[in-house]
Amino acid sequence: MDLFDLLTLVGGLSLFLFGMNIMGSSLERRAGNGLKYILGRLTDNKMVGFLTGLAVTAVIQSSSATTVMVVGFVNSGLMTLNQSMSLIMGANVGTTITAWILSLSGISGGNFFLQLLKPSSFVPVLALVGVIMLLSGKNSKRKDTGMVLLGFATLMFGLETMSGAVSAIKEVPAFQEMFLKFENPLLGLLIGTLLTALLQSSSAAVGILQSFALAGLVTYGASVPIILGMNIGACVPTLISSVGANKNAKRAAMFHLCFNVIGAAVWLVVFVVLKSIFAPAILNAFANPFGIAIVHTSFKLLCVGLLMPFTNAMEKLVCKLVKESKTPEQNVELDGRLFKAPALALDRCRALMEEMAEEAMNSITLSLDCLKSYSEASAKKIQGMEDHTDHYEDIIGTYLVKLSSLKIGEEESMRAAEYLKLLSDLERIADHSVKVVDAAREMNEKKMVFSEDAVREISVLTKAIRHITLLSYNAFVNADLDSAFKVEPLEQVVDYLKEELRMRHIRRLQKGGCTIDAGFVLNDILTSMERVSDHCSNIAGCVIDSSMHNLNVHETLNEYKHNSDKFDKAFEEFMKQYQLPA
C-alpha cells in the first residue's frame, strides 16, 4: 500500500458520494414530485401506505428524503401519526433498490447478456447520453434526466475506482485485522451505525460495503451486523429534521428510530444464536455485492413482517417516549420540510390563502355593515381580521420566496408566482376594510350624516361591492371561471358608480344639500370601495390567467374587455342591476 492507493480510495469514495447525491437530487426533481403528491394522499390503508412509501423511495432513491417529508406532513397536520407509520416502513424497504442497482458491479462471466449488464458496458453510454441531454436540453425536465444519467455513471465509476483501490490494499495486515474485528456482532453494529450516521445515507453506506465486498474483504458474518447497524444510523436525518417540530412529528421520527432499533436488536439476537448453535459455513464465505443486496432487503422485509402487526402498540410506545406538552400545541402553518415536495408545499400555501381570502372578504362585508350601523366591537373585529391577513401575507410570502429560490419545476414556479400576486390583493382588500370602518367611526364620533339621496346611492354601490367580492372569492376558492369572467364587467360598473356618486355629491354641495366634512368622508369611502373592486379584478384575472397558463393579467383583461361580446353583455346587465336612483 502506498500514498497513491490511499488517494485512489478517497477519490473513488468522493466520486461515489457525489454521483449518488447528484442522481438523488435530480431524481427528486424529475420524477419525484408526482409521487410525493401521492405520498400525502394515499395513506388511509396500511398496505397502501406501505406500498406508496416503498414506491416513492424506490424512485427518488432516498429513504431519508421520504421520512423527512413524512415528518413535515405530520408537523403540518396533513397526516396523522398512525398514517405516517406505514409510509415510513415502506420507505425503509424502498431504499434497498439502490443496493440492487449497485450489485450489478459484481456481475461476472463471459455470456453476452451478462456482459451487457456489467456497468463497464453501459455506463459510458449512459454518461454520453446524459451529457448530450444536459447540454442540449431546453427545459428543466430534460436537463434533470441528463443529470440522473450522469450521476448514475459517476457513482458507478466511483464504486469501481473504490473497489480497485481496496483490492490493491487488501493484502495489508492491518487492513485485514480491522475487518476481522468486524466479525464481532456488536462492533459491526456500531461501525454500521456510525458510518451511516456520518454519511446520513444508508444507500451510500451499503454501497461502500458493497465495494469492499467486491474486493473480497467482507464475509457474510461481518456484513450482517454492519447492515443492521446501518439501518439504525439511517434514522439520524429523520431525528434531526424533527428538531423544532410538534409532538406528533417528533413521534413519527421516534417511530422510525424504534422500528429500526427494535428490528436490529431482534434480528441481531437471532443472528448470534444461529451463528453460535449452527455455525453455518456461509457466514465465513466472502460476500459479494449481490449477496449484500439480498441481506439488506431481507432484513428490511423481516422487520416489516415482525412489526407491522404491532403498529398500534408501537404508536402507544412512541407516545409514551414523547409525552404530551402541558400547553396545547398547534400544527405549524407552513413547514420548510415540505420544500422537498413543492406541489404539496404549494397546496398548503393555497389552503392558507383560502383562509386568508375568507378573512379579507368577511372584513369588507363587516365594514360595509358599519356604514349603516357603527359599533366599536365590529371595528375591533375588522382590525383583528386585517392583522390576521397581514400575518398570512408575511408567512406565505416568505415561504413562497424561499420555495421559488429552489430548483422547482416550471409548473410549480408559475403557481408560486401566481400566489405571490394574489397575496397582495387579498391583503389590500382587508386594508381597505379598515379604511372604510375608520370613515364610519369618524362619522359616528362627529355625528355626521349623509343626505337621504347620498344614503340611497351608497346603498347601490355597497351592493355592487358585496357582489364583486363574492364573485372574486368564488373564482379563487372554487376555480370558478364563470364567476371570474363576471368580475371585470362589474368592476367597470363600480368605477362608473364611484364617479357618478362623486359628481352627484359635488352638485349637492353646490346647492347646499351636503357638508364639506361629509364630502371628505364620502370621498374616502368611495376611493376604498373602488380600490376593493380593483383588487377583486386582479384576483379574477389571476384565476383566468392560471386557466390559460399565462401570467400577464393586463393582457388577458384588456383582450376580454375590448374583444368580447360576453363582456359587453355582462356590463349592460350589471348597469341595469345597479342603477342609481334618479
Coordinates of C-alpha atoms in Angstrom, one line a residue:
M1 CA 0.0 0.0 0.0
D2 CA 1.3 3.5 -0.9
L3 CA 0.0 7.1 -0.9
F4 CA -1.4 6.7 -4.4
D5 CA -3.6 3.7 -3.4
L6 CA -5.0 5.8 -0.5
L7 CA -5.7 8.8 -2.7
T8 CA -7.4 6.5 -5.3
L9 CA -9.6 5.1 -2.5
V10 CA -10.5 8.6 -1.3
G11 CA -11.1 9.8 -4.8
G12 CA -13.3 6.8 -5.6
L13 CA -15.3 7.4 -2.5
S14 CA -15.7 11.1 -3.3
L15 CA -17.0 10.3 -6.8
F16 CA -19.4 7.7 -5.5
L17 CA -20.9 10.0 -2.9
F18 CA -21.0 12.9 -5.3
G19 CA -22.7 10.8 -8.0
M20 CA -25.3 9.5 -5.5
N21 CA -26.1 13.0 -4.4
I22 CA -26.5 14.3 -7.9
M23 CA -28.6 11.4 -9.1
G24 CA -30.8 11.5 -6.0
S25 CA -31.5 15.3 -6.2
S26 CA -32.1 15.1 -9.9
L27 CA -34.5 12.2 -9.5
E28 CA -36.4 14.1 -6.8
R29 CA -36.9 17.0 -9.2
R30 CA -37.5 14.9 -12.4
A31 CA -39.7 12.0 -11.2
G32 CA -40.4 12.5 -7.6
N33 CA -42.9 15.4 -7.5
G34 CA -46.0 13.5 -8.7
L35 CA -45.1 10.6 -6.4
K36 CA -44.6 12.9 -3.5
Y37 CA -48.0 14.3 -4.2
I38 CA -49.4 10.8 -3.9
L39 CA -47.4 10.4 -0.7
G40 CA -49.5 12.9 1.0
R41 CA -52.8 11.4 -0.2
L42 CA -52.8 7.5 -0.2
T43 CA -52.2 6.7 3.5
D44 CA -55.6 5.6 4.9
N45 CA -54.9 1.9 4.4
K46 CA -51.8 0.5 6.0
M47 CA -50.8 -1.7 3.0
V48 CA -51.5 1.2 0.5
G49 CA -49.4 3.4 2.7
F50 CA -46.6 0.9 2.9
L51 CA -46.6 0.4 -0.9
T52 CA -46.7 4.1 -1.5
G53 CA -43.7 4.8 0.7
L54 CA -41.9 1.9 -1.0
A55 CA -42.7 3.2 -4.5
V56 CA -41.8 6.9 -3.7
T57 CA -38.5 5.9 -2.1
A58 CA -37.6 3.4 -4.9
V59 CA -38.0 6.3 -7.4
I60 CA -36.2 9.1 -5.5
Q61 CA -33.6 6.7 -4.2
S62 CA -33.6 8.1 -0.6
S63 CA -35.5 6.9 2.4
S64 CA -34.2 9.9 4.4
A65 CA -35.9 12.3 1.9
T66 CA -39.1 10.3 2.2
T67 CA -39.1 10.1 6.0
V68 CA -38.2 13.8 6.4
M69 CA -41.1 14.7 4.2
V70 CA -43.4 12.5 6.3
V71 CA -42.2 14.3 9.4
G72 CA -43.1 17.6 7.6
F73 CA -46.6 16.3 6.7
V74 CA -47.3 15.3 10.3
N75 CA -45.9 18.6 11.6
S76 CA -48.2 20.5 9.2
G77 CA -51.3 18.4 10.1
L78 CA -51.5 16.9 6.7
M79 CA -51.1 13.4 8.0
T80 CA -51.7 11.6 11.3
L81 CA -49.1 9.8 13.3
N82 CA -50.7 6.4 12.6
Q83 CA -50.8 7.1 8.8
S84 CA -47.1 8.0 8.8
M85 CA -46.0 4.7 10.2
S86 CA -46.9 2.6 7.2
L87 CA -45.2 5.1 4.9
I88 CA -42.0 5.0 7.0
M89 CA -42.0 1.2 6.8
G90 CA -42.4 1.3 3.1
A91 CA -39.6 3.9 2.8
N92 CA -37.3 1.5 4.7
V93 CA -37.9 -1.2 2.1
G94 CA -37.9 1.1 -0.9
T95 CA -34.3 2.3 -0.2
T96 CA -32.9 -1.2 -0.9
I97 CA -33.4 -0.7 -4.7
T98 CA -30.1 1.2 -4.7
A99 CA -28.2 -1.8 -3.4
W100 CA -29.7 -3.9 -6.2
I101 CA -28.6 -1.4 -8.8
L102 CA -25.1 -1.3 -7.3
S103 CA -24.9 -5.1 -7.2
L104 CA -24.6 -5.0 -11.0
S105 CA -20.9 -4.2 -10.4
G106 CA -20.4 -7.8 -9.1
I107 CA -21.6 -9.5 -12.3
S108 CA -19.0 -11.7 -13.9
G109 CA -19.0 -14.2 -16.7
G110 CA -18.4 -14.3 -20.5
N111 CA -22.0 -14.7 -21.5
F112 CA -23.0 -11.9 -24.0
F113 CA -26.1 -10.9 -21.9
L114 CA -24.1 -10.9 -18.7
Q115 CA -21.6 -8.7 -20.4
L116 CA -24.3 -6.2 -21.3
L117 CA -25.4 -6.0 -17.7
K118 CA -21.9 -5.1 -16.5
P119 CA -21.6 -1.4 -15.6
S120 CA -18.4 -1.2 -17.7
S121 CA -20.5 -2.0 -20.8
F122 CA -23.4 0.5 -20.4
V123 CA -22.2 3.2 -18.0
P124 CA -20.1 5.0 -20.7
V125 CA -23.1 5.1 -23.0
L126 CA -25.3 6.5 -20.2
A127 CA -22.7 9.1 -19.5
L128 CA -22.6 10.2 -23.1
V129 CA -26.4 10.3 -23.3
G130 CA -26.5 12.3 -20.1
V131 CA -24.0 14.9 -21.3
I132 CA -26.0 15.3 -24.6
M133 CA -29.3 15.8 -22.7
L134 CA -27.7 18.2 -20.3
L135 CA -26.1 20.4 -22.9
S136 CA -28.9 20.3 -25.4
G137 CA -31.8 20.3 -23.0
K138 CA -34.1 23.3 -23.4
N139 CA -36.3 22.6 -20.4
S140 CA -35.5 21.6 -16.8
K141 CA -37.0 18.1 -17.2
R142 CA -34.7 17.1 -20.0
K143 CA -31.7 18.5 -18.1
D144 CA -32.6 16.7 -14.9
T145 CA -32.9 13.5 -16.8
G146 CA -29.4 14.1 -18.1
M147 CA -28.2 14.8 -14.6
V148 CA -29.7 11.5 -13.4
L149 CA -27.8 9.6 -16.0
L150 CA -24.5 11.5 -15.3
G151 CA -25.0 11.0 -11.5
F152 CA -25.5 7.2 -12.0
A153 CA -22.5 7.0 -14.3
T154 CA -20.4 8.9 -11.7
L155 CA -21.4 6.8 -8.8
M156 CA -20.7 3.6 -10.7
F157 CA -17.3 4.8 -11.8
G158 CA -16.6 5.8 -8.2
L159 CA -17.7 2.4 -7.0
E160 CA -15.3 0.7 -9.5
T161 CA -12.5 3.0 -8.6
M162 CA -13.0 2.5 -4.9
S163 CA -13.2 -1.3 -5.3
G164 CA -10.0 -1.3 -7.3
A165 CA -8.2 0.7 -4.7
V166 CA -9.4 -1.6 -1.9
S167 CA -8.2 -4.6 -3.9
A168 CA -4.7 -3.0 -4.0
I169 CA -4.5 -2.6 -0.3
K170 CA -6.4 -5.6 1.0
E171 CA -3.2 -7.5 1.5
V172 CA -2.0 -5.1 4.1
P173 CA -2.1 -7.0 7.5
A174 CA -3.5 -4.0 9.5
F175 CA -6.3 -3.7 7.0
Q176 CA -7.1 -7.4 7.2
E177 CA -7.1 -7.3 11.0
M178 CA -9.5 -4.4 11.0
F179 CA -12.1 -6.4 9.0
L180 CA -11.6 -9.4 11.2
K181 CA -12.7 -7.4 14.2
F182 CA -15.9 -6.6 12.4
E183 CA -16.8 -10.3 12.9
N184 CA -17.8 -9.2 16.4
P185 CA -21.5 -8.5 16.1
L186 CA -21.7 -5.6 18.5
L187 CA -18.6 -3.9 16.9
G188 CA -20.1 -4.5 13.4
L189 CA -23.4 -3.0 14.6
L190 CA -21.6 0.1 16.0
I191 CA -19.5 0.6 12.8
G192 CA -22.6 0.4 10.6
T193 CA -24.5 2.8 12.8
L194 CA -21.6 5.4 12.9
L195 CA -20.8 5.2 9.2
T196 CA -24.4 5.7 8.1
A197 CA -24.9 8.5 10.7
L198 CA -21.9 10.2 9.3
L199 CA -22.9 9.9 5.7
Q200 CA -26.7 10.4 6.5
S201 CA -27.5 7.9 3.8
S202 CA -27.9 4.1 4.3
S203 CA -27.8 3.7 0.5
A204 CA -24.3 5.3 0.4
A205 CA -23.2 3.2 3.4
V206 CA -24.4 0.0 1.8
G207 CA -22.7 1.0 -1.5
I208 CA -19.4 1.4 0.3
L209 CA -19.9 -2.0 2.0
Q210 CA -20.6 -3.5 -1.5
S211 CA -17.3 -2.0 -2.8
F212 CA -15.4 -3.8 0.0
A213 CA -17.3 -7.0 -0.8
L214 CA -16.4 -6.6 -4.4
A215 CA -12.7 -6.6 -3.3
G216 CA -13.2 -9.8 -1.3
L217 CA -12.7 -8.2 2.1
V218 CA -16.0 -8.7 3.9
T219 CA -17.6 -12.0 5.0
Y220 CA -21.3 -12.6 5.4
G221 CA -20.7 -13.0 9.1
A222 CA -19.3 -9.5 9.3
S223 CA -21.7 -7.9 6.8
V224 CA -25.0 -8.8 8.6
P225 CA -24.4 -6.9 11.8
I226 CA -22.9 -4.0 9.9
I227 CA -26.1 -3.8 7.8
L228 CA -28.2 -4.0 10.9
G229 CA -26.3 -1.0 12.3
M230 CA -26.7 0.9 9.1
N231 CA -30.4 0.8 9.5
I232 CA -30.1 2.4 12.9
G233 CA -27.8 5.1 11.6
A234 CA -30.3 5.9 8.8
C235 CA -32.6 7.4 11.4
V236 CA -30.3 10.3 12.1
P237 CA -31.6 12.6 9.3
T238 CA -35.2 12.0 10.4
L239 CA -34.3 12.8 14.0
I240 CA -32.5 15.9 13.0
S241 CA -35.5 17.0 10.9
S242 CA -37.8 16.7 13.9
V243 CA -36.0 19.3 15.9
G244 CA -38.3 22.2 16.5
A245 CA -41.3 20.2 15.2
N246 CA -44.5 19.5 17.2
K247 CA -45.0 16.4 19.3
N248 CA -46.6 14.2 16.7
A249 CA -43.9 15.0 14.2
K250 CA -41.3 14.1 16.9
R251 CA -43.2 10.8 17.4
A252 CA -43.1 10.0 13.7
A253 CA -39.3 10.4 13.9
M254 CA -39.2 8.4 17.1
F255 CA -41.2 5.6 15.4
H256 CA -38.6 5.5 12.7
L257 CA -35.9 5.0 15.3
C258 CA -37.8 2.5 17.4
F259 CA -38.7 0.5 14.3
N260 CA -35.1 0.2 13.2
V261 CA -33.7 -0.3 16.7
I262 CA -36.2 -3.0 17.7
G263 CA -35.8 -4.7 14.3
A264 CA -32.0 -4.6 14.5
A265 CA -32.0 -5.9 18.1
V266 CA -34.3 -8.8 17.5
W267 CA -32.6 -10.0 14.3
L268 CA -29.1 -9.4 15.8
V269 CA -30.1 -11.8 18.7
V270 CA -31.4 -14.3 16.2
F271 CA -28.3 -14.0 14.1
V272 CA -26.0 -14.5 17.1
V273 CA -28.0 -17.5 18.3
L274 CA -28.0 -19.2 14.9
K275 CA -24.3 -18.5 14.5
S276 CA -23.4 -20.0 17.9
I277 CA -25.6 -23.1 17.5
F278 CA -25.3 -24.0 13.8
A279 CA -22.1 -22.1 12.7
P280 CA -23.3 -22.0 9.1
A281 CA -20.3 -22.1 6.7
I282 CA -21.8 -19.3 4.6
L283 CA -21.0 -16.8 7.3
N284 CA -17.3 -17.4 6.8
A285 CA -17.6 -17.0 3.0
F286 CA -16.7 -13.7 1.4
A287 CA -19.8 -11.7 0.5
N288 CA -20.4 -10.2 -3.0
P289 CA -22.4 -7.1 -3.9
F290 CA -25.4 -9.2 -4.9
G291 CA -25.3 -11.0 -1.5
I292 CA -25.1 -7.7 0.3
A293 CA -28.3 -6.6 -1.5
I294 CA -30.1 -9.8 -0.5
V295 CA -29.1 -9.4 3.1
H296 CA -30.1 -5.7 3.2
T297 CA -33.5 -6.4 1.6
S298 CA -34.2 -9.5 3.7
F299 CA -33.6 -7.6 6.9
K300 CA -35.9 -4.8 5.8
L301 CA -38.7 -7.2 4.9
L302 CA -38.3 -9.2 8.1
C303 CA -38.6 -6.1 10.2
V304 CA -41.8 -5.1 8.4
G305 CA -43.2 -8.6 8.8
L306 CA -42.3 -8.6 12.5
L307 CA -43.6 -5.1 13.5
M308 CA -46.4 -4.2 11.1
P309 CA -49.0 -6.2 13.0
F310 CA -48.0 -4.2 16.1
T311 CA -48.2 -0.6 14.8
N312 CA -50.9 0.3 17.3
A313 CA -48.6 -0.9 20.1
M314 CA -45.7 1.0 18.5
E315 CA -47.9 4.1 18.4
K316 CA -48.5 3.8 22.2
L317 CA -44.8 3.3 22.8
V318 CA -43.7 6.4 20.9
C319 CA -46.5 8.4 22.6
K320 CA -45.0 7.4 26.0
L321 CA -41.5 8.2 24.8
V322 CA -42.5 11.6 23.5
K323 CA -45.1 12.8 26.0
E324 CA -47.8 15.4 25.6
S325 CA -46.9 19.0 26.4
K326 CA -48.5 20.8 29.3
T327 CA -49.5 23.6 26.9
P328 CA -51.6 22.7 23.8
E329 CA -49.8 22.7 20.5
Q330 CA -50.9 23.9 17.1
N331 CA -49.8 22.5 13.8
V332 CA -47.2 24.5 12.0
E333 CA -48.8 26.7 9.4
L334 CA -46.0 26.3 6.8
D335 CA -43.3 23.7 7.2
G336 CA -39.9 24.0 5.4
R337 CA -39.7 20.2 5.3
L338 CA -42.4 20.4 2.5
F339 CA -39.9 22.1 0.2
K340 CA -38.9 18.6 -0.8
A341 CA -42.4 18.2 -2.2
P342 CA -43.1 21.6 -4.0
A343 CA -46.6 20.6 -5.1
L344 CA -47.7 19.8 -1.6
A345 CA -45.9 22.9 -0.2
L346 CA -48.0 25.0 -2.7
D347 CA -51.1 23.1 -1.8
R348 CA -50.5 24.1 1.8
C349 CA -50.0 27.7 0.8
R350 CA -53.2 27.7 -1.1
A351 CA -55.1 26.2 1.8
L352 CA -53.9 29.1 4.0
M353 CA -54.6 31.6 1.2
E354 CA -58.2 30.4 1.1
E355 CA -58.5 31.1 4.8
M356 CA -56.9 34.5 4.2
A357 CA -59.4 35.2 1.4
E358 CA -62.3 34.3 3.7
E359 CA -60.9 36.7 6.3
A360 CA -60.5 39.5 3.7
M361 CA -64.0 39.1 2.3
N362 CA -65.6 38.9 5.7
S363 CA -63.8 42.0 6.8
I364 CA -65.0 44.1 3.8
T365 CA -68.6 42.8 4.3
L366 CA -68.5 43.7 8.0
S367 CA -67.0 47.2 7.3
L368 CA -69.9 47.9 4.9
D369 CA -72.3 47.0 7.6
C370 CA -70.6 49.6 9.8
L371 CA -71.6 52.3 7.4
K372 CA -75.2 51.6 8.3
S373 CA -74.8 50.8 12.0
Y374 CA -71.4 51.5 13.5
S375 CA -70.2 49.5 16.6
E376 CA -66.8 49.6 18.3
A377 CA -66.9 45.8 18.7
S378 CA -67.2 45.4 14.9
A379 CA -64.4 47.8 14.3
K380 CA -62.1 45.8 16.6
K381 CA -63.1 42.6 14.9
I382 CA -62.3 44.1 11.5
Q383 CA -58.9 45.3 12.8
G384 CA -58.2 41.8 14.1
M385 CA -59.1 40.4 10.6
E386 CA -56.7 42.8 9.0
D387 CA -53.9 41.9 11.4
H388 CA -54.6 38.2 10.6
T389 CA -54.3 38.8 6.8
D390 CA -51.1 40.7 7.4
H391 CA -49.8 37.7 9.2
Y392 CA -50.8 35.4 6.4
E393 CA -49.2 37.7 3.8
D394 CA -45.9 37.7 5.8
I395 CA -45.6 33.9 6.4
I396 CA -46.9 32.8 3.0
G397 CA -44.9 35.4 1.0
T398 CA -41.7 34.5 2.8
Y399 CA -42.4 30.8 2.3
L400 CA -43.1 31.2 -1.4
V401 CA -40.0 33.3 -2.0
K402 CA -37.9 30.6 -0.3
L403 CA -39.6 27.9 -2.3
S404 CA -39.1 29.8 -5.6
S405 CA -35.4 30.2 -4.9
L406 CA -35.1 26.4 -5.0
K407 CA -34.9 24.3 -8.2
I408 CA -38.5 23.5 -8.8
G409 CA -40.5 22.7 -11.9
E410 CA -41.9 25.2 -14.3
E411 CA -45.5 24.4 -13.3
E412 CA -44.6 25.0 -9.6
S413 CA -42.8 28.2 -10.5
M414 CA -45.9 29.5 -12.2
R415 CA -48.1 28.6 -9.3
A416 CA -45.7 30.3 -6.8
A417 CA -45.7 33.5 -8.9
E418 CA -49.5 33.4 -9.2
Y419 CA -49.9 33.1 -5.4
L420 CA -47.4 35.9 -4.7
K421 CA -49.5 38.2 -6.9
L422 CA -52.7 37.1 -5.2
L423 CA -51.4 37.6 -1.7
S424 CA -51.0 41.4 -2.1
D425 CA -54.5 41.8 -3.5
L426 CA -56.1 39.8 -0.6
E427 CA -54.2 41.7 2.0
R428 CA -55.1 45.1 0.4
I429 CA -58.8 44.3 0.5
A430 CA -58.5 43.8 4.3
D431 CA -56.6 47.1 4.5
H432 CA -59.4 49.0 2.7
S433 CA -62.0 47.4 5.0
V434 CA -60.1 49.2 7.9
K435 CA -60.2 52.5 6.0
V436 CA -64.0 52.1 5.4
V437 CA -64.6 51.4 9.1
D438 CA -62.3 54.4 10.0
A439 CA -64.6 56.6 8.0
A440 CA -67.6 55.1 9.7
R441 CA -66.0 55.7 13.1
E442 CA -65.3 59.4 12.2
M443 CA -68.9 59.8 11.1
N444 CA -70.1 58.3 14.4
E445 CA -67.8 60.4 16.6
K446 CA -68.6 63.6 14.8
K447 CA -72.3 62.8 14.5
M448 CA -72.2 63.3 10.7
V449 CA -74.9 62.1 8.4
F450 CA -75.2 61.8 4.7
S451 CA -78.2 63.2 2.8
E452 CA -81.0 60.8 2.0
D453 CA -80.1 60.8 -1.6
A454 CA -76.4 60.0 -0.8
V455 CA -77.5 57.1 1.5
R456 CA -79.6 55.6 -1.3
E457 CA -76.8 56.0 -3.8
I458 CA -74.2 54.5 -1.4
S459 CA -76.5 51.6 -0.8
V460 CA -76.4 50.7 -4.5
L461 CA -72.6 50.9 -4.5
T462 CA -72.3 48.7 -1.4
K463 CA -74.5 46.1 -3.0
A464 CA -72.2 46.0 -6.0
I465 CA -69.1 45.7 -3.8
R466 CA -70.7 42.8 -1.9
H467 CA -71.4 41.2 -5.2
I468 CA -67.9 41.6 -6.7
T469 CA -66.2 40.4 -3.6
L470 CA -68.4 37.3 -3.6
L471 CA -67.7 36.6 -7.3
S472 CA -63.9 37.0 -6.8
Y473 CA -63.9 34.8 -3.7
N474 CA -65.8 32.1 -5.6
A475 CA -63.5 32.5 -8.6
F476 CA -60.4 31.9 -6.4
V477 CA -61.5 29.3 -3.9
N478 CA -63.6 27.2 -6.4
A479 CA -61.5 28.0 -9.5
D480 CA -64.9 29.2 -11.0
L481 CA -64.2 30.7 -14.4
D482 CA -67.8 31.8 -14.8
S483 CA -67.5 34.0 -11.7
A484 CA -64.1 35.2 -12.7
F485 CA -65.4 36.4 -16.1
K486 CA -68.2 38.4 -14.4
V487 CA -65.8 40.3 -12.1
E488 CA -64.3 42.7 -14.7
P489 CA -67.6 43.9 -16.2
L490 CA -68.9 44.5 -12.6
E491 CA -65.6 46.3 -11.8
Q492 CA -66.2 48.7 -14.7
V493 CA -69.7 49.4 -13.3
V494 CA -68.2 50.1 -9.8
D495 CA -65.8 52.6 -11.5
Y496 CA -68.8 54.3 -13.1
L497 CA -70.8 54.4 -9.9
K498 CA -67.9 55.9 -8.0
E499 CA -67.5 58.8 -10.4
E500 CA -71.2 59.3 -10.7
L501 CA -71.6 59.4 -6.9
R502 CA -68.8 61.9 -6.6
M503 CA -70.3 64.2 -9.3
R504 CA -73.7 64.0 -7.6
H505 CA -72.2 64.9 -4.3
I506 CA -70.5 68.0 -5.9
R507 CA -73.8 69.1 -7.3
R508 CA -75.5 68.7 -3.9
L509 CA -72.6 70.6 -2.3
Q510 CA -73.1 73.4 -4.7
K511 CA -76.8 73.6 -3.8
G512 CA -76.1 73.3 0.0
G513 CA -77.5 69.8 0.3
C514 CA -74.3 68.3 1.8
T515 CA -71.5 69.5 4.0
I516 CA -67.8 69.7 3.1
D517 CA -66.8 67.4 6.0
A518 CA -69.2 64.8 4.9
G519 CA -67.8 65.2 1.4
F520 CA -64.3 64.3 2.6
V521 CA -65.6 61.2 4.4
L522 CA -67.6 60.2 1.3
N523 CA -64.6 60.6 -0.9
D524 CA -62.6 58.2 1.4
I525 CA -65.3 55.6 1.3
L526 CA -65.7 55.8 -2.5
T527 CA -62.0 55.5 -3.0
S528 CA -61.7 52.5 -0.8
M529 CA -64.6 50.8 -2.4
E530 CA -63.2 51.4 -5.9
R531 CA -59.8 50.0 -4.8
V532 CA -61.5 46.9 -3.4
S533 CA -63.1 46.3 -6.8
D534 CA -59.7 46.8 -8.5
H535 CA -58.2 44.1 -6.3
C536 CA -61.1 41.8 -6.9
S537 CA -60.5 42.3 -10.7
N538 CA -56.8 41.3 -10.2
I539 CA -57.8 38.2 -8.3
A540 CA -60.3 37.2 -11.1
G541 CA -57.6 38.0 -13.7
C542 CA -55.1 35.7 -11.9
V543 CA -57.7 32.9 -12.0
I544 CA -58.3 33.4 -15.7
D545 CA -54.6 33.6 -16.4
S546 CA -54.0 30.4 -14.4
S547 CA -56.5 28.5 -16.6
M548 CA -54.7 29.8 -19.7
H549 CA -51.2 29.2 -18.3
N550 CA -50.4 32.9 -18.7
L551 CA -49.3 35.4 -16.0
N552 CA -50.0 38.7 -17.9
V553 CA -53.1 39.9 -16.1
H554 CA -53.4 43.2 -18.1
E555 CA -53.1 41.5 -21.4
T556 CA -55.8 39.0 -20.6
L557 CA -58.2 41.6 -19.2
N558 CA -57.7 44.1 -22.0
E559 CA -58.3 41.3 -24.6
Y560 CA -61.5 40.4 -22.7
K561 CA -62.7 44.0 -22.3
H562 CA -62.2 45.1 -25.9
N563 CA -62.8 42.0 -27.9
S564 CA -65.6 40.1 -26.1
D565 CA -69.4 40.2 -26.6
K566 CA -69.6 38.3 -23.3
F567 CA -68.1 41.3 -21.5
D568 CA -70.4 43.8 -23.2
K569 CA -73.5 41.8 -22.3
A570 CA -72.4 41.3 -18.7
F571 CA -71.6 45.0 -18.4
E572 CA -75.1 46.0 -19.6
E573 CA -76.8 43.6 -17.2
F574 CA -74.8 44.9 -14.2
M575 CA -75.6 48.5 -15.2
K576 CA -79.3 47.7 -15.1
Q577 CA -78.9 45.8 -11.9
Y578 CA -77.1 48.6 -10.1
Q579 CA -78.9 51.6 -11.5
L580 CA -78.7 54.7 -9.3
P581 CA -82.0 56.4 -8.2
A582 CA -82.9 59.3 -10.3

